[in-house]
Every structure is written in structure tokens, then in C-alpha cells.
Amino acid sequence: MRIALFGRAPKTQNLPYIEVVLEKLIEEGVQIGVYRPLRDAVQQMKEEDFAELEYVVYDNEEELDNFDPDFLISLGGDGTILDATVLIQSKDIPILGINMGRLGFLANVAKGNIESSLDALFTGRFQLDFRSLLQVRTSCGKLMKPNFALNEITLARKESTSMITVHTYLNGNYLNSYWADGLIVSTPTGSTGYSLSCGGPIIMPNSDNFVLTPIAPHNLTMRPFVINDSNTLRMQVESRENEFLASLDSRIHSFTTETELLIQKADFRIALVQTELQDFPSTMRNKLSWGRDHRN
């Protein structure tokens, strides 16, 4: 078995948990690939962790492809998994997310469950949870690489405190003009992120839907709108400024208001490893304190 480790500079208090991961992989005789920024950061803090370890270093998509891992273990929070999808893209590499961040809807393996979750991975006691993505094209021909998002695509104002107007078309038919600070197009995966903070619904991950969630709309009848993910959206921004921002997860691009964006479902999915200790309802209960009475 070949497993790639992915992450950024970890916090010092998370080093012992990275050591637990390494020890389990070594114990199972796994071939290990390590993302260079992660390796460099850990070596700087504690050189002996990689001193006598046999591993392959990868730096980009091509080197990850050459290593050809069976799984990728993400060491961080949900943002780390979003970064990992940029490397994986359409490659068939399932991600196991170990939460070393904060809330962790995607990276939902708690630090205390690392060993049991890895045991489940090694013995095949897991399921693959396939997540849909959004992809975007532009009318101006400007290329965004990568041009997909696992959580959401957001259109927002740039260098202005004034509202923007997002003229939105569904399969070529006029839908609405959103007068707001911006508009979020979210996947079911992203429904627990930015969209949720703006009043959007929580959507089960296996739902074939996207949700349009306005950001601070001027008209209070502009509510979040759930659509089937087979639809194509066309959007054009009207603004007092000549430019607006479009973000794909955490990657931000600037466009002129003449540019139209075409948003639709991507032609590939990302696979997340869900062990027998994990499921979406229990993640919601744990992360959002559902079923707990905090009134007293």
C-alpha cells in the first residue's frame, strides 16, 4: 500500500499526532510519500521524525501522480483538504482527513481516533463518500487553474462598500438579479461552510443539488435557493466599480464586469474515506452540538 501525507506547517502541539500517524504507517509496512512543505516544516521543528524514515517527497501534481498513492492522508483542517483537492483533481485518490484544525466537517477524524481510523483503513472497514464539485468557465477566455471548487464559488464586490448586482440565468433563462454584497454557489459539501454562515441550508453530501445563497441581500425576499446539480448557471455582475472578485474555495480571481461566468457541475468527484466511526449525522451532532441542552 502507498499512502501520501499532505499538510502545511503544523502547530507544535500537533507533532505527537503526526508521529502516531508515521508509526502506524511504518508498522504496516506502508510506502510513504510526504508533501515537501509538510516535510520541511516538521524537520525544522523536530528533525528526527524523518531522519531514519524511508519515504518519497512530492511537490506537485505530477510528482504525486508518479508516486501513485492508494490513499492520501490530510493532516490539518478542512482548508487542508481543499488544498489537497487541487493536487488530486480528477485522480482517483481517496482522502482521509485527520483533523488538526478547528471545526472539521471534512477532516472529521479526531486526534484521539487516529489509530483506530488507520486500522479501519488498513483492514478495509471504510466506505468512500463521493463529493461533487463546481467548475467555472469565463466568457472572456481567462483561464482559472484549477477551475473547480469543492465547497463553493463566490462572487463578491471588489474595493467597494457598495452592493453589487448579480444577474443570474438558469439554463439560459433569467432567474434573478441579486442586489447584495455577493452571491455564493455552494455544493452540498460547502453547505456547512460560508453558505451556512449566510443563512443557507445544510444539505446531505450525497444530494444532487447546489444552493445559491445571497450575502447580505438588500431585498429580504431573496432567500437561499436549492437547484438540481444538472443545471447550468450564467452570471454577470453589475457594479459601480469596473471589477469584481470570484473565489473558488480559497483561490481568488479578479474580473471586469463585462465578464460572464458559467458555473456547472464538474465532470469528476472527490472521494473522502469514511470509517465505521464516521457518518454525516454524527458529524453534525458533534460539530454543531445538536441534541445538547445548553439552556442552563
PDB file of C-alpha atoms in Angstrom:
ATOM      1  CA  MET A   1       0.000   0.000   0.000  1.00  0.00           C
ATOM      2  CA  ARG A   2       1.177   3.522  -0.831  1.00  0.00           C
ATOM      3  CA  ILE A   3      -0.060   6.477   1.199  1.00  0.00           C
ATOM      4  CA  ALA A   4       0.680  10.162   0.606  1.00  0.00           C
ATOM      5  CA  LEU A   5       0.795  12.549   3.558  1.00  0.00           C
ATOM      6  CA  PHE A   6      -0.362  16.094   2.868  1.00  0.00           C
ATOM      7  CA  GLY A   7      -0.370  19.210   5.017  1.00  0.00           C
ATOM      8  CA  ARG A   8       1.136  22.588   5.702  1.00  0.00           C
ATOM      9  CA  ALA A   9       3.230  23.761   8.654  1.00  0.00           C
ATOM     10  CA  PRO A  10       1.698  22.026  11.696  1.00  0.00           C
ATOM     11  CA  LYS A  11       1.385  23.550  15.124  1.00  0.00           C
ATOM     12  CA  THR A  12       3.918  22.308  17.661  1.00  0.00           C
ATOM     13  CA  GLN A  13       1.197  20.664  19.752  1.00  0.00           C
ATOM     14  CA  ASN A  14       0.195  18.529  16.752  1.00  0.00           C
ATOM     15  CA  LEU A  15       3.633  16.944  16.245  1.00  0.00           C
ATOM     16  CA  PRO A  16       2.873  13.984  18.564  1.00  0.00           C
ATOM     17  CA  TYR A  17      -0.169  13.127  16.433  1.00  0.00           C
ATOM     18  CA  ILE A  18       1.890  13.233  13.244  1.00  0.00           C
ATOM     19  CA  GLU A  19       4.303  10.842  14.955  1.00  0.00           C
ATOM     20  CA  VAL A  20       1.381   8.500  15.706  1.00  0.00           C
ATOM     21  CA  VAL A  21       0.466   8.503  12.012  1.00  0.00           C
ATOM     22  CA  LEU A  22       4.054   7.790  10.947  1.00  0.00           C
ATOM     23  CA  GLU A  23       4.427   4.975  13.479  1.00  0.00           C
ATOM     24  CA  LYS A  24       1.232   3.282  12.266  1.00  0.00           C
ATOM     25  CA  LEU A  25       2.281   3.545   8.622  1.00  0.00           C
ATOM     26  CA  ILE A  26       5.724   2.122   9.381  1.00  0.00           C
ATOM     27  CA  GLU A  27       4.178  -0.670  11.455  1.00  0.00           C
ATOM     28  CA  GLU A  28       2.000  -1.666   8.478  1.00  0.00           C
ATOM     29  CA  GLY A  29       4.914  -1.540   6.025  1.00  0.00           C
ATOM     30  CA  VAL A  30       3.288   1.231   4.008  1.00  0.00           C
ATOM     31  CA  GLN A  31       5.233   3.077   1.307  1.00  0.00           C
ATOM     32  CA  ILE A  32       5.079   6.723   2.348  1.00  0.00           C
ATOM     33  CA  GLY A  33       5.026   9.878   0.244  1.00  0.00           C
ATOM     34  CA  VAL A  34       5.351  13.232   2.014  1.00  0.00           C
ATOM     35  CA  TYR A  35       4.407  16.662   0.689  1.00  0.00           C
ATOM     36  CA  ARG A  36       7.589  18.743   0.707  1.00  0.00           C
ATOM     37  CA  PRO A  37       6.239  21.785   2.641  1.00  0.00           C
ATOM     38  CA  LEU A  38       4.979  19.422   5.353  1.00  0.00           C
ATOM     39  CA  ARG A  39       8.285  17.540   5.494  1.00  0.00           C
ATOM     40  CA  ASP A  40      10.303  20.761   5.652  1.00  0.00           C
ATOM     41  CA  ALA A  41       8.125  22.246   8.402  1.00  0.00           C
ATOM     42  CA  VAL A  42       8.252  19.116  10.569  1.00  0.00           C
ATOM     43  CA  GLN A  43      12.010  18.730  10.086  1.00  0.00           C
ATOM     44  CA  GLN A  44      12.528  22.308  11.179  1.00  0.00           C
ATOM     45  CA  MET A  45      10.657  21.643  14.418  1.00  0.00           C
ATOM     46  CA  LYS A  46      11.772  18.076  15.093  1.00  0.00           C
ATOM     47  CA  GLU A  47      14.349  16.714  12.676  1.00  0.00           C
ATOM     48  CA  GLU A  48      14.388  13.149  13.998  1.00  0.00           C
ATOM     49  CA  ASP A  49      10.800  12.485  12.846  1.00  0.00           C
ATOM     50  CA  PHE A  50      12.010  11.958   9.261  1.00  0.00           C
ATOM     51  CA  ALA A  51      15.691  11.252   9.958  1.00  0.00           C
ATOM     52  CA  GLU A  52      15.585   7.453   9.559  1.00  0.00           C
ATOM     53  CA  LEU A  53      12.342   7.151   7.637  1.00  0.00           C
ATOM     54  CA  GLU A  54      12.256   5.867   4.068  1.00  0.00           C
ATOM     55  CA  TYR A  55       9.854   7.995   2.066  1.00  0.00           C
ATOM     56  CA  VAL A  56       9.280   9.748  -1.238  1.00  0.00           C
ATOM     57  CA  VAL A  57       8.953  13.529  -1.401  1.00  0.00           C
ATOM     58  CA  TYR A  58       6.427  15.060  -3.772  1.00  0.00           C
ATOM     59  CA  ASP A  59       5.942  18.717  -4.616  1.00  0.00           C
ATOM     60  CA  ASN A  60       3.217  18.929  -7.248  1.00  0.00           C
ATOM     61  CA  GLU A  61       0.537  17.059  -9.171  1.00  0.00           C
ATOM     62  CA  GLU A  62       2.998  15.309 -11.489  1.00  0.00           C
ATOM     63  CA  GLU A  63       5.179  14.015  -8.648  1.00  0.00           C
ATOM     64  CA  LEU A  64       2.094  12.861  -6.728  1.00  0.00           C
ATOM     65  CA  ASP A  65       0.932  11.076  -9.865  1.00  0.00           C
ATOM     66  CA  ASN A  66       4.326   9.372 -10.209  1.00  0.00           C
ATOM     67  CA  PHE A  67       4.123   8.156  -6.603  1.00  0.00           C
ATOM     68  CA  ASP A  68       0.633   6.823  -7.420  1.00  0.00           C
ATOM     69  CA  PRO A  69      -0.756   6.550  -3.865  1.00  0.00           C
ATOM     70  CA  ASP A  70      -3.714   4.385  -2.913  1.00  0.00           C
ATOM     71  CA  PHE A  71      -4.808   6.986  -0.361  1.00  0.00           C
ATOM     72  CA  LEU A  72      -3.912  10.497   0.750  1.00  0.00           C
ATOM     73  CA  ILE A  73      -3.976  11.421   4.437  1.00  0.00           C
ATOM     74  CA  SER A  74      -4.672  15.095   5.032  1.00  0.00           C
ATOM     75  CA  LEU A  75      -3.136  16.439   8.253  1.00  0.00           C
ATOM     76  CA  GLY A  76      -4.902  19.685   9.118  1.00  0.00           C
ATOM     77  CA  GLY A  77      -8.365  21.184   8.936  1.00  0.00           C
ATOM     78  CA  ASP A  78     -10.965  21.455   6.210  1.00  0.00           C
ATOM     79  CA  GLY A  79      -8.842  24.041   4.397  1.00  0.00           C
ATOM     80  CA  THR A  80      -6.061  21.475   4.104  1.00  0.00           C
ATOM     81  CA  ILE A  81      -8.444  19.072   2.379  1.00  0.00           C
ATOM     82  CA  LEU A  82      -9.480  21.847  -0.008  1.00  0.00           C
ATOM     83  CA  ASP A  83      -5.790  22.363  -0.813  1.00  0.00           C
ATOM     84  CA  ALA A  84      -5.350  18.611  -1.299  1.00  0.00           C
ATOM     85  CA  THR A  85      -8.101  18.531  -3.932  1.00  0.00           C
ATOM     86  CA  VAL A  86      -6.032  20.951  -6.027  1.00  0.00           C
ATOM     87  CA  LEU A  87      -3.249  18.346  -6.166  1.00  0.00           C
ATOM     88  CA  ILE A  88      -5.534  15.364  -6.636  1.00  0.00           C
ATOM     89  CA  GLN A  89      -8.005  16.899  -9.112  1.00  0.00           C
ATOM     90  CA  SER A  90      -9.532  14.095 -11.200  1.00  0.00           C
ATOM     91  CA  LYS A  91      -7.096  11.434  -9.984  1.00  0.00           C
ATOM     92  CA  ASP A  92      -8.803   8.559  -8.198  1.00  0.00           C
ATOM     93  CA  ILE A  93      -7.109   9.082  -4.806  1.00  0.00           C
ATOM     94  CA  PRO A  94      -9.392   8.888  -1.742  1.00  0.00           C
ATOM     95  CA  ILE A  95      -8.685  11.354   1.091  1.00  0.00           C
ATOM     96  CA  LEU A  96      -8.697  10.525   4.804  1.00  0.00           C
ATOM     97  CA  GLY A  97      -8.881  13.768   6.773  1.00  0.00           C
ATOM     98  CA  ILE A  98      -7.298  13.860  10.232  1.00  0.00           C
ATOM     99  CA  ASN A  99      -8.495  16.987  12.000  1.00  0.00           C
ATOM    100  CA  MET A 100      -5.663  19.108  13.340  1.00  0.00           C
ATOM    101  CA  GLY A 101      -7.551  22.325  12.705  1.00  0.00           C
ATOM    102  CA  ARG A 102     -10.697  23.634  14.328  1.00  0.00           C
ATOM    103  CA  LEU A 103     -14.252  22.556  13.474  1.00  0.00           C
ATOM    104  CA  GLY A 104     -13.503  19.900  10.867  1.00  0.00           C
ATOM    105  CA  PHE A 105     -16.567  18.879   8.828  1.00  0.00           C
ATOM    106  CA  LEU A 106     -14.405  17.262   6.130  1.00  0.00           C
ATOM    107  CA  ALA A 107     -11.372  16.411   8.257  1.00  0.00           C
ATOM    108  CA  ASN A 108     -13.509  14.539  10.736  1.00  0.00           C
ATOM    109  CA  VAL A 109     -11.067  12.017  12.221  1.00  0.00           C
ATOM    110  CA  ALA A 110     -10.438  13.285  15.737  1.00  0.00           C
ATOM    111  CA  LYS A 111      -6.896  13.131  17.118  1.00  0.00           C
ATOM    112  CA  GLY A 112      -7.978  10.536  19.647  1.00  0.00           C
ATOM    113  CA  ASN A 113      -9.264   8.265  16.870  1.00  0.00           C
ATOM    114  CA  ILE A 114      -6.167   8.278  14.653  1.00  0.00           C
ATOM    115  CA  GLU A 115      -5.034   4.726  15.425  1.00  0.00           C
ATOM    116  CA  SER A 116      -8.499   3.153  15.196  1.00  0.00           C
ATOM    117  CA  SER A 117      -9.249   5.019  11.948  1.00  0.00           C
ATOM    118  CA  LEU A 118      -5.964   3.898  10.378  1.00  0.00           C
ATOM    119  CA  ASP A 119      -6.673   0.325  11.499  1.00  0.00           C
ATOM    120  CA  ALA A 120     -10.046   0.581   9.758  1.00  0.00           C
ATOM    121  CA  LEU A 121      -8.312   1.872   6.626  1.00  0.00           C
ATOM    122  CA  PHE A 122      -5.782  -0.972   6.596  1.00  0.00           C
ATOM    123  CA  THR A 123      -8.446  -3.653   7.120  1.00  0.00           C
ATOM    124  CA  GLY A 124     -10.941  -2.276   4.613  1.00  0.00           C
ATOM    125  CA  ARG A 125     -13.545  -1.214   7.178  1.00  0.00           C
ATOM    126  CA  PHE A 126     -14.466   2.015   5.449  1.00  0.00           C
ATOM    127  CA  GLN A 127     -16.655   3.473   2.734  1.00  0.00           C
ATOM    128  CA  LEU A 128     -15.913   6.063   0.079  1.00  0.00           C
ATOM    129  CA  ASP A 129     -18.045   9.181   0.231  1.00  0.00           C
ATOM    130  CA  PHE A 130     -18.033  10.790  -3.226  1.00  0.00           C
ATOM    131  CA  ARG A 131     -18.405  14.577  -3.259  1.00  0.00           C
ATOM    132  CA  SER A 132     -19.473  16.655  -6.259  1.00  0.00           C
ATOM    133  CA  LEU A 133     -17.613  19.801  -7.303  1.00  0.00           C
ATOM    134  CA  LEU A 134     -18.366  23.002  -9.184  1.00  0.00           C
ATOM    135  CA  GLN A 135     -16.444  24.143 -12.228  1.00  0.00           C
ATOM    136  CA  VAL A 136     -16.444  27.559 -13.878  1.00  0.00           C
ATOM    137  CA  ARG A 137     -15.727  28.945 -17.339  1.00  0.00           C
ATOM    138  CA  THR A 138     -15.492  32.569 -18.403  1.00  0.00           C
ATOM    139  CA  SER A 139     -16.815  34.412 -21.436  1.00  0.00           C
ATOM    140  CA  CYS A 140     -13.550  36.360 -21.740  1.00  0.00           C
ATOM    141  CA  GLY A 141     -11.457  33.224 -22.155  1.00  0.00           C
ATOM    142  CA  LYS A 142      -9.450  33.902 -18.990  1.00  0.00           C
ATOM    143  CA  LEU A 143      -8.269  30.600 -17.590  1.00  0.00           C
ATOM    144  CA  MET A 144      -8.543  29.816 -13.909  1.00  0.00           C
ATOM    145  CA  LYS A 145      -6.306  26.917 -12.977  1.00  0.00           C
ATOM    146  CA  PRO A 146      -7.649  24.910 -11.366  1.00  0.00           C
ATOM    147  CA  ASN A 147     -11.160  25.927 -12.386  1.00  0.00           C
ATOM    148  CA  PHE A 148     -13.107  23.887  -9.826  1.00  0.00           C
ATOM    149  CA  ALA A 149     -14.258  24.170  -6.215  1.00  0.00           C
ATOM    150  CA  LEU A 150     -15.233  21.544  -3.656  1.00  0.00           C
ATOM    151  CA  ASN A 151     -17.028  23.954  -1.307  1.00  0.00           C
ATOM    152  CA  GLU A 152     -18.266  26.977  -3.193  1.00  0.00           C
ATOM    153  CA  ILE A 153     -17.799  29.600  -5.870  1.00  0.00           C
ATOM    154  CA  THR A 154     -18.435  33.107  -4.557  1.00  0.00           C
ATOM    155  CA  LEU A 155     -18.952  36.326  -6.479  1.00  0.00           C
ATOM    156  CA  ALA A 156     -18.228  39.407  -4.386  1.00  0.00           C
ATOM    157  CA  ARG A 157     -17.536  43.129  -4.616  1.00  0.00           C
ATOM    158  CA  LYS A 158     -14.005  44.436  -5.003  1.00  0.00           C
ATOM    159  CA  GLU A 159     -12.577  47.631  -3.482  1.00  0.00           C
ATOM    160  CA  SER A 160     -16.036  48.994  -2.786  1.00  0.00           C
ATOM    161  CA  THR A 161     -18.513  49.196   0.070  1.00  0.00           C
ATOM    162  CA  SER A 162     -21.418  49.393  -2.388  1.00  0.00           C
ATOM    163  CA  MET A 163     -23.615  46.465  -3.287  1.00  0.00           C
ATOM    164  CA  ILE A 164     -23.198  44.570  -6.499  1.00  0.00           C
ATOM    165  CA  THR A 165     -25.950  43.164  -8.685  1.00  0.00           C
ATOM    166  CA  VAL A 166     -25.517  39.579  -9.852  1.00  0.00           C
ATOM    167  CA  HIS A 167     -27.728  38.901 -12.876  1.00  0.00           C
ATOM    168  CA  THR A 168     -28.334  35.154 -12.810  1.00  0.00           C
ATOM    169  CA  TYR A 169     -29.627  32.825 -15.525  1.00  0.00           C
ATOM    170  CA  LEU A 170     -30.617  29.184 -15.077  1.00  0.00           C
ATOM    171  CA  ASN A 171     -30.134  27.063 -18.221  1.00  0.00           C
ATOM    172  CA  GLY A 172     -30.295  30.257 -20.282  1.00  0.00           C
ATOM    173  CA  ASN A 173     -33.499  31.512 -18.644  1.00  0.00           C
ATOM    174  CA  TYR A 174     -33.471  34.619 -16.453  1.00  0.00           C
ATOM    175  CA  LEU A 175     -33.707  33.667 -12.765  1.00  0.00           C
ATOM    176  CA  ASN A 176     -32.998  36.728 -10.639  1.00  0.00           C
ATOM    177  CA  SER A 177     -30.883  39.808 -10.093  1.00  0.00           C
ATOM    178  CA  TYR A 178     -29.320  39.584  -6.654  1.00  0.00           C
ATOM    179  CA  TRP A 179     -28.692  43.001  -5.053  1.00  0.00           C
ATOM    180  CA  ALA A 180     -26.252  42.018  -2.335  1.00  0.00           C
ATOM    181  CA  ASP A 181     -22.667  42.065  -1.124  1.00  0.00           C
ATOM    182  CA  GLY A 182     -22.203  38.900  -3.146  1.00  0.00           C
ATOM    183  CA  LEU A 183     -23.607  35.520  -4.128  1.00  0.00           C
ATOM    184  CA  ILE A 184     -22.462  32.038  -3.101  1.00  0.00           C
ATOM    185  CA  VAL A 185     -22.968  28.957  -5.256  1.00  0.00           C
ATOM    186  CA  SER A 186     -22.369  26.046  -2.917  1.00  0.00           C
ATOM    187  CA  THR A 187     -22.082  22.285  -3.241  1.00  0.00           C
ATOM    188  CA  PRO A 188     -23.624  20.024  -0.579  1.00  0.00           C
ATOM    189  CA  THR A 189     -20.104  19.774   0.875  1.00  0.00           C
ATOM    190  CA  GLY A 190     -19.856  23.560   1.096  1.00  0.00           C
ATOM    191  CA  SER A 191     -23.318  23.910   2.617  1.00  0.00           C
ATOM    192  CA  THR A 192     -21.759  23.708   6.095  1.00  0.00           C
ATOM    193  CA  GLY A 193     -19.285  26.493   5.285  1.00  0.00           C
ATOM    194  CA  TYR A 194     -19.689  30.067   4.045  1.00  0.00           C
ATOM    195  CA  SER A 195     -23.226  29.397   2.801  1.00  0.00           C
ATOM    196  CA  LEU A 196     -24.328  28.244   6.259  1.00  0.00           C
ATOM    197  CA  SER A 197     -22.920  31.434   7.797  1.00  0.00           C
ATOM    198  CA  CYS A 198     -25.090  33.431   5.376  1.00  0.00           C
ATOM    199  CA  GLY A 199     -28.284  31.574   6.268  1.00  0.00           C
ATOM    200  CA  GLY A 200     -28.095  28.741   3.743  1.00  0.00           C
ATOM    201  CA  PRO A 201     -29.431  25.230   4.445  1.00  0.00           C
ATOM    202  CA  ILE A 202     -27.388  22.182   5.416  1.00  0.00           C
ATOM    203  CA  ILE A 203     -27.559  19.674   2.559  1.00  0.00           C
ATOM    204  CA  MET A 204     -26.730  15.977   2.833  1.00  0.00           C
ATOM    205  CA  PRO A 205     -23.449  15.271   0.981  1.00  0.00           C
ATOM    206  CA  ASN A 206     -24.974  12.707  -1.399  1.00  0.00           C
ATOM    207  CA  SER A 207     -27.715  15.096  -2.562  1.00  0.00           C
ATOM    208  CA  ASP A 208     -27.642  16.035  -6.248  1.00  0.00           C
ATOM    209  CA  ASN A 209     -28.057  19.729  -5.518  1.00  0.00           C
ATOM    210  CA  PHE A 210     -26.387  23.106  -5.393  1.00  0.00           C
ATOM    211  CA  VAL A 211     -27.583  26.088  -3.386  1.00  0.00           C
ATOM    212  CA  LEU A 212     -27.489  29.782  -4.305  1.00  0.00           C
ATOM    213  CA  THR A 213     -27.066  31.850  -1.141  1.00  0.00           C
ATOM    214  CA  PRO A 214     -27.010  35.668  -1.301  1.00  0.00           C
ATOM    215  CA  ILE A 215     -24.630  37.549   1.003  1.00  0.00           C
ATOM    216  CA  ALA A 216     -26.430  40.313   2.928  1.00  0.00           C
ATOM    217  CA  PRO A 217     -29.121  40.845   0.260  1.00  0.00           C
ATOM    218  CA  HIS A 218     -30.833  44.239   0.038  1.00  0.00           C
ATOM    219  CA  ASN A 219     -34.185  42.576  -0.707  1.00  0.00           C
ATOM    220  CA  LEU A 220     -35.212  40.257   2.140  1.00  0.00           C
ATOM    221  CA  THR A 221     -37.276  38.076  -0.215  1.00  0.00           C
ATOM    222  CA  MET A 222     -34.011  36.876  -1.761  1.00  0.00           C
ATOM    223  CA  ARG A 223     -33.669  33.601   0.090  1.00  0.00           C
ATOM    224  CA  PRO A 224     -31.268  30.682  -0.452  1.00  0.00           C
ATOM    225  CA  PHE A 225     -32.378  28.690  -3.487  1.00  0.00           C
ATOM    226  CA  VAL A 226     -31.679  24.966  -3.944  1.00  0.00           C
ATOM    227  CA  ILE A 227     -31.329  23.670  -7.513  1.00  0.00           C
ATOM    228  CA  ASN A 228     -30.516  20.315  -9.079  1.00  0.00           C
ATOM    229  CA  ASP A 229     -26.834  19.990  -9.941  1.00  0.00           C
ATOM    230  CA  SER A 230     -27.625  19.150 -13.568  1.00  0.00           C
ATOM    231  CA  ASN A 231     -28.385  22.838 -14.172  1.00  0.00           C
ATOM    232  CA  THR A 232     -26.018  25.403 -15.682  1.00  0.00           C
ATOM    233  CA  LEU A 233     -25.769  28.897 -14.218  1.00  0.00           C
ATOM    234  CA  ARG A 234     -24.724  32.011 -16.115  1.00  0.00           C
ATOM    235  CA  MET A 235     -23.866  35.111 -14.116  1.00  0.00           C
ATOM    236  CA  GLN A 236     -22.903  38.680 -14.887  1.00  0.00           C
ATOM    237  CA  VAL A 237     -22.025  41.260 -12.260  1.00  0.00           C
ATOM    238  CA  GLU A 238     -23.088  44.894 -12.344  1.00  0.00           C
ATOM    239  CA  SER A 239     -21.112  47.189 -10.052  1.00  0.00           C
ATOM    240  CA  ARG A 240     -20.094  50.813  -9.510  1.00  0.00           C
ATOM    241  CA  GLU A 241     -16.554  49.527  -9.841  1.00  0.00           C
ATOM    242  CA  ASN A 242     -15.254  48.006 -13.059  1.00  0.00           C
ATOM    243  CA  GLU A 243     -14.175  44.760 -11.390  1.00  0.00           C
ATOM    244  CA  PHE A 244     -15.483  42.052  -9.094  1.00  0.00           C
ATOM    245  CA  LEU A 245     -13.991  39.074  -7.288  1.00  0.00           C
ATOM    246  CA  ALA A 246     -14.693  35.403  -7.879  1.00  0.00           C
ATOM    247  CA  SER A 247     -13.355  32.916  -5.348  1.00  0.00           C
ATOM    248  CA  LEU A 248     -13.103  29.171  -5.866  1.00  0.00           C
ATOM    249  CA  ASP A 249     -12.868  27.876  -2.322  1.00  0.00           C
ATOM    250  CA  SER A 250      -9.886  29.944  -1.100  1.00  0.00           C
ATOM    251  CA  ARG A 251      -8.492  30.881  -4.533  1.00  0.00           C
ATOM    252  CA  ILE A 252      -9.416  34.421  -5.584  1.00  0.00           C
ATOM    253  CA  HIS A 253      -9.578  35.853  -9.110  1.00  0.00           C
ATOM    254  CA  SER A 254     -10.462  39.331 -10.370  1.00  0.00           C
ATOM    255  CA  PHE A 255     -12.643  40.000 -13.422  1.00  0.00           C
ATOM    256  CA  THR A 256     -14.071  43.002 -15.222  1.00  0.00           C
ATOM    257  CA  THR A 257     -17.837  43.422 -15.095  1.00  0.00           C
ATOM    258  CA  GLU A 258     -18.061  42.608 -18.817  1.00  0.00           C
ATOM    259  CA  THR A 259     -17.117  39.014 -17.978  1.00  0.00           C
ATOM    260  CA  GLU A 260     -19.809  36.365 -17.701  1.00  0.00           C
ATOM    261  CA  LEU A 261     -19.228  33.260 -15.596  1.00  0.00           C
ATOM    262  CA  LEU A 262     -20.669  29.853 -16.489  1.00  0.00           C
ATOM    263  CA  ILE A 263     -20.960  27.541 -13.494  1.00  0.00           C
ATOM    264  CA  GLN A 264     -21.900  23.869 -13.594  1.00  0.00           C
ATOM    265  CA  LYS A 265     -21.145  20.527 -12.017  1.00  0.00           C
ATOM    266  CA  ALA A 266     -17.588  19.298 -12.585  1.00  0.00           C
ATOM    267  CA  ASP A 267     -17.063  16.101 -14.555  1.00  0.00           C
ATOM    268  CA  PHE A 268     -15.266  14.368 -11.679  1.00  0.00           C
ATOM    269  CA  ARG A 269     -15.773  13.816  -7.957  1.00  0.00           C
ATOM    270  CA  ILE A 270     -13.560  13.727  -4.884  1.00  0.00           C
ATOM    271  CA  ALA A 271     -13.648  10.620  -2.673  1.00  0.00           C
ATOM    272  CA  LEU A 272     -13.469  11.004   1.106  1.00  0.00           C
ATOM    273  CA  VAL A 273     -12.739   7.993   3.305  1.00  0.00           C
ATOM    274  CA  GLN A 274     -15.419   7.422   5.943  1.00  0.00           C
ATOM    275  CA  THR A 275     -14.526   4.785   8.514  1.00  0.00           C
ATOM    276  CA  GLU A 276     -17.086   2.904  10.580  1.00  0.00           C
ATOM    277  CA  LEU A 277     -16.652   5.554  13.297  1.00  0.00           C
ATOM    278  CA  GLN A 278     -17.873   8.316  10.976  1.00  0.00           C
ATOM    279  CA  ASP A 279     -21.119   9.380   9.323  1.00  0.00           C
ATOM    280  CA  PHE A 280     -22.613  12.738   8.358  1.00  0.00           C
ATOM    281  CA  PRO A 281     -25.391  12.928  11.011  1.00  0.00           C
ATOM    282  CA  SER A 282     -22.959  12.169  13.846  1.00  0.00           C
ATOM    283  CA  THR A 283     -20.527  14.761  12.461  1.00  0.00           C
ATOM    284  CA  MET A 284     -23.340  17.347  12.532  1.00  0.00           C
ATOM    285  CA  ARG A 285     -24.290  16.408  16.086  1.00  0.00           C
ATOM    286  CA  ASN A 286     -20.710  16.615  17.317  1.00  0.00           C
ATOM    287  CA  LYS A 287     -19.714  19.794  15.493  1.00  0.00           C
ATOM    288  CA  LEU A 288     -22.946  21.751  15.984  1.00  0.00           C
ATOM    289  CA  SER A 289     -23.894  20.403  19.442  1.00  0.00           C
ATOM    290  CA  TRP A 290     -27.232  19.096  18.215  1.00  0.00           C
ATOM    291  CA  GLY A 291     -29.293  17.332  20.866  1.00  0.00           C
ATOM    292  CA  ARG A 292     -27.474  19.016  23.731  1.00  0.00           C
ATOM    293  CA  ASP A 293     -29.357  21.283  26.094  1.00  0.00           C
ATOM    294  CA  HIS A 294     -27.227  24.351  26.804  1.00  0.00           C
ATOM    295  CA  ARG A 295     -30.054  26.448  28.221  1.00  0.00           C
ATOM    296  CA  ASN A 296     -28.826  26.188  31.802  1.00  0.00           C
TER     297      ASN A 296
END
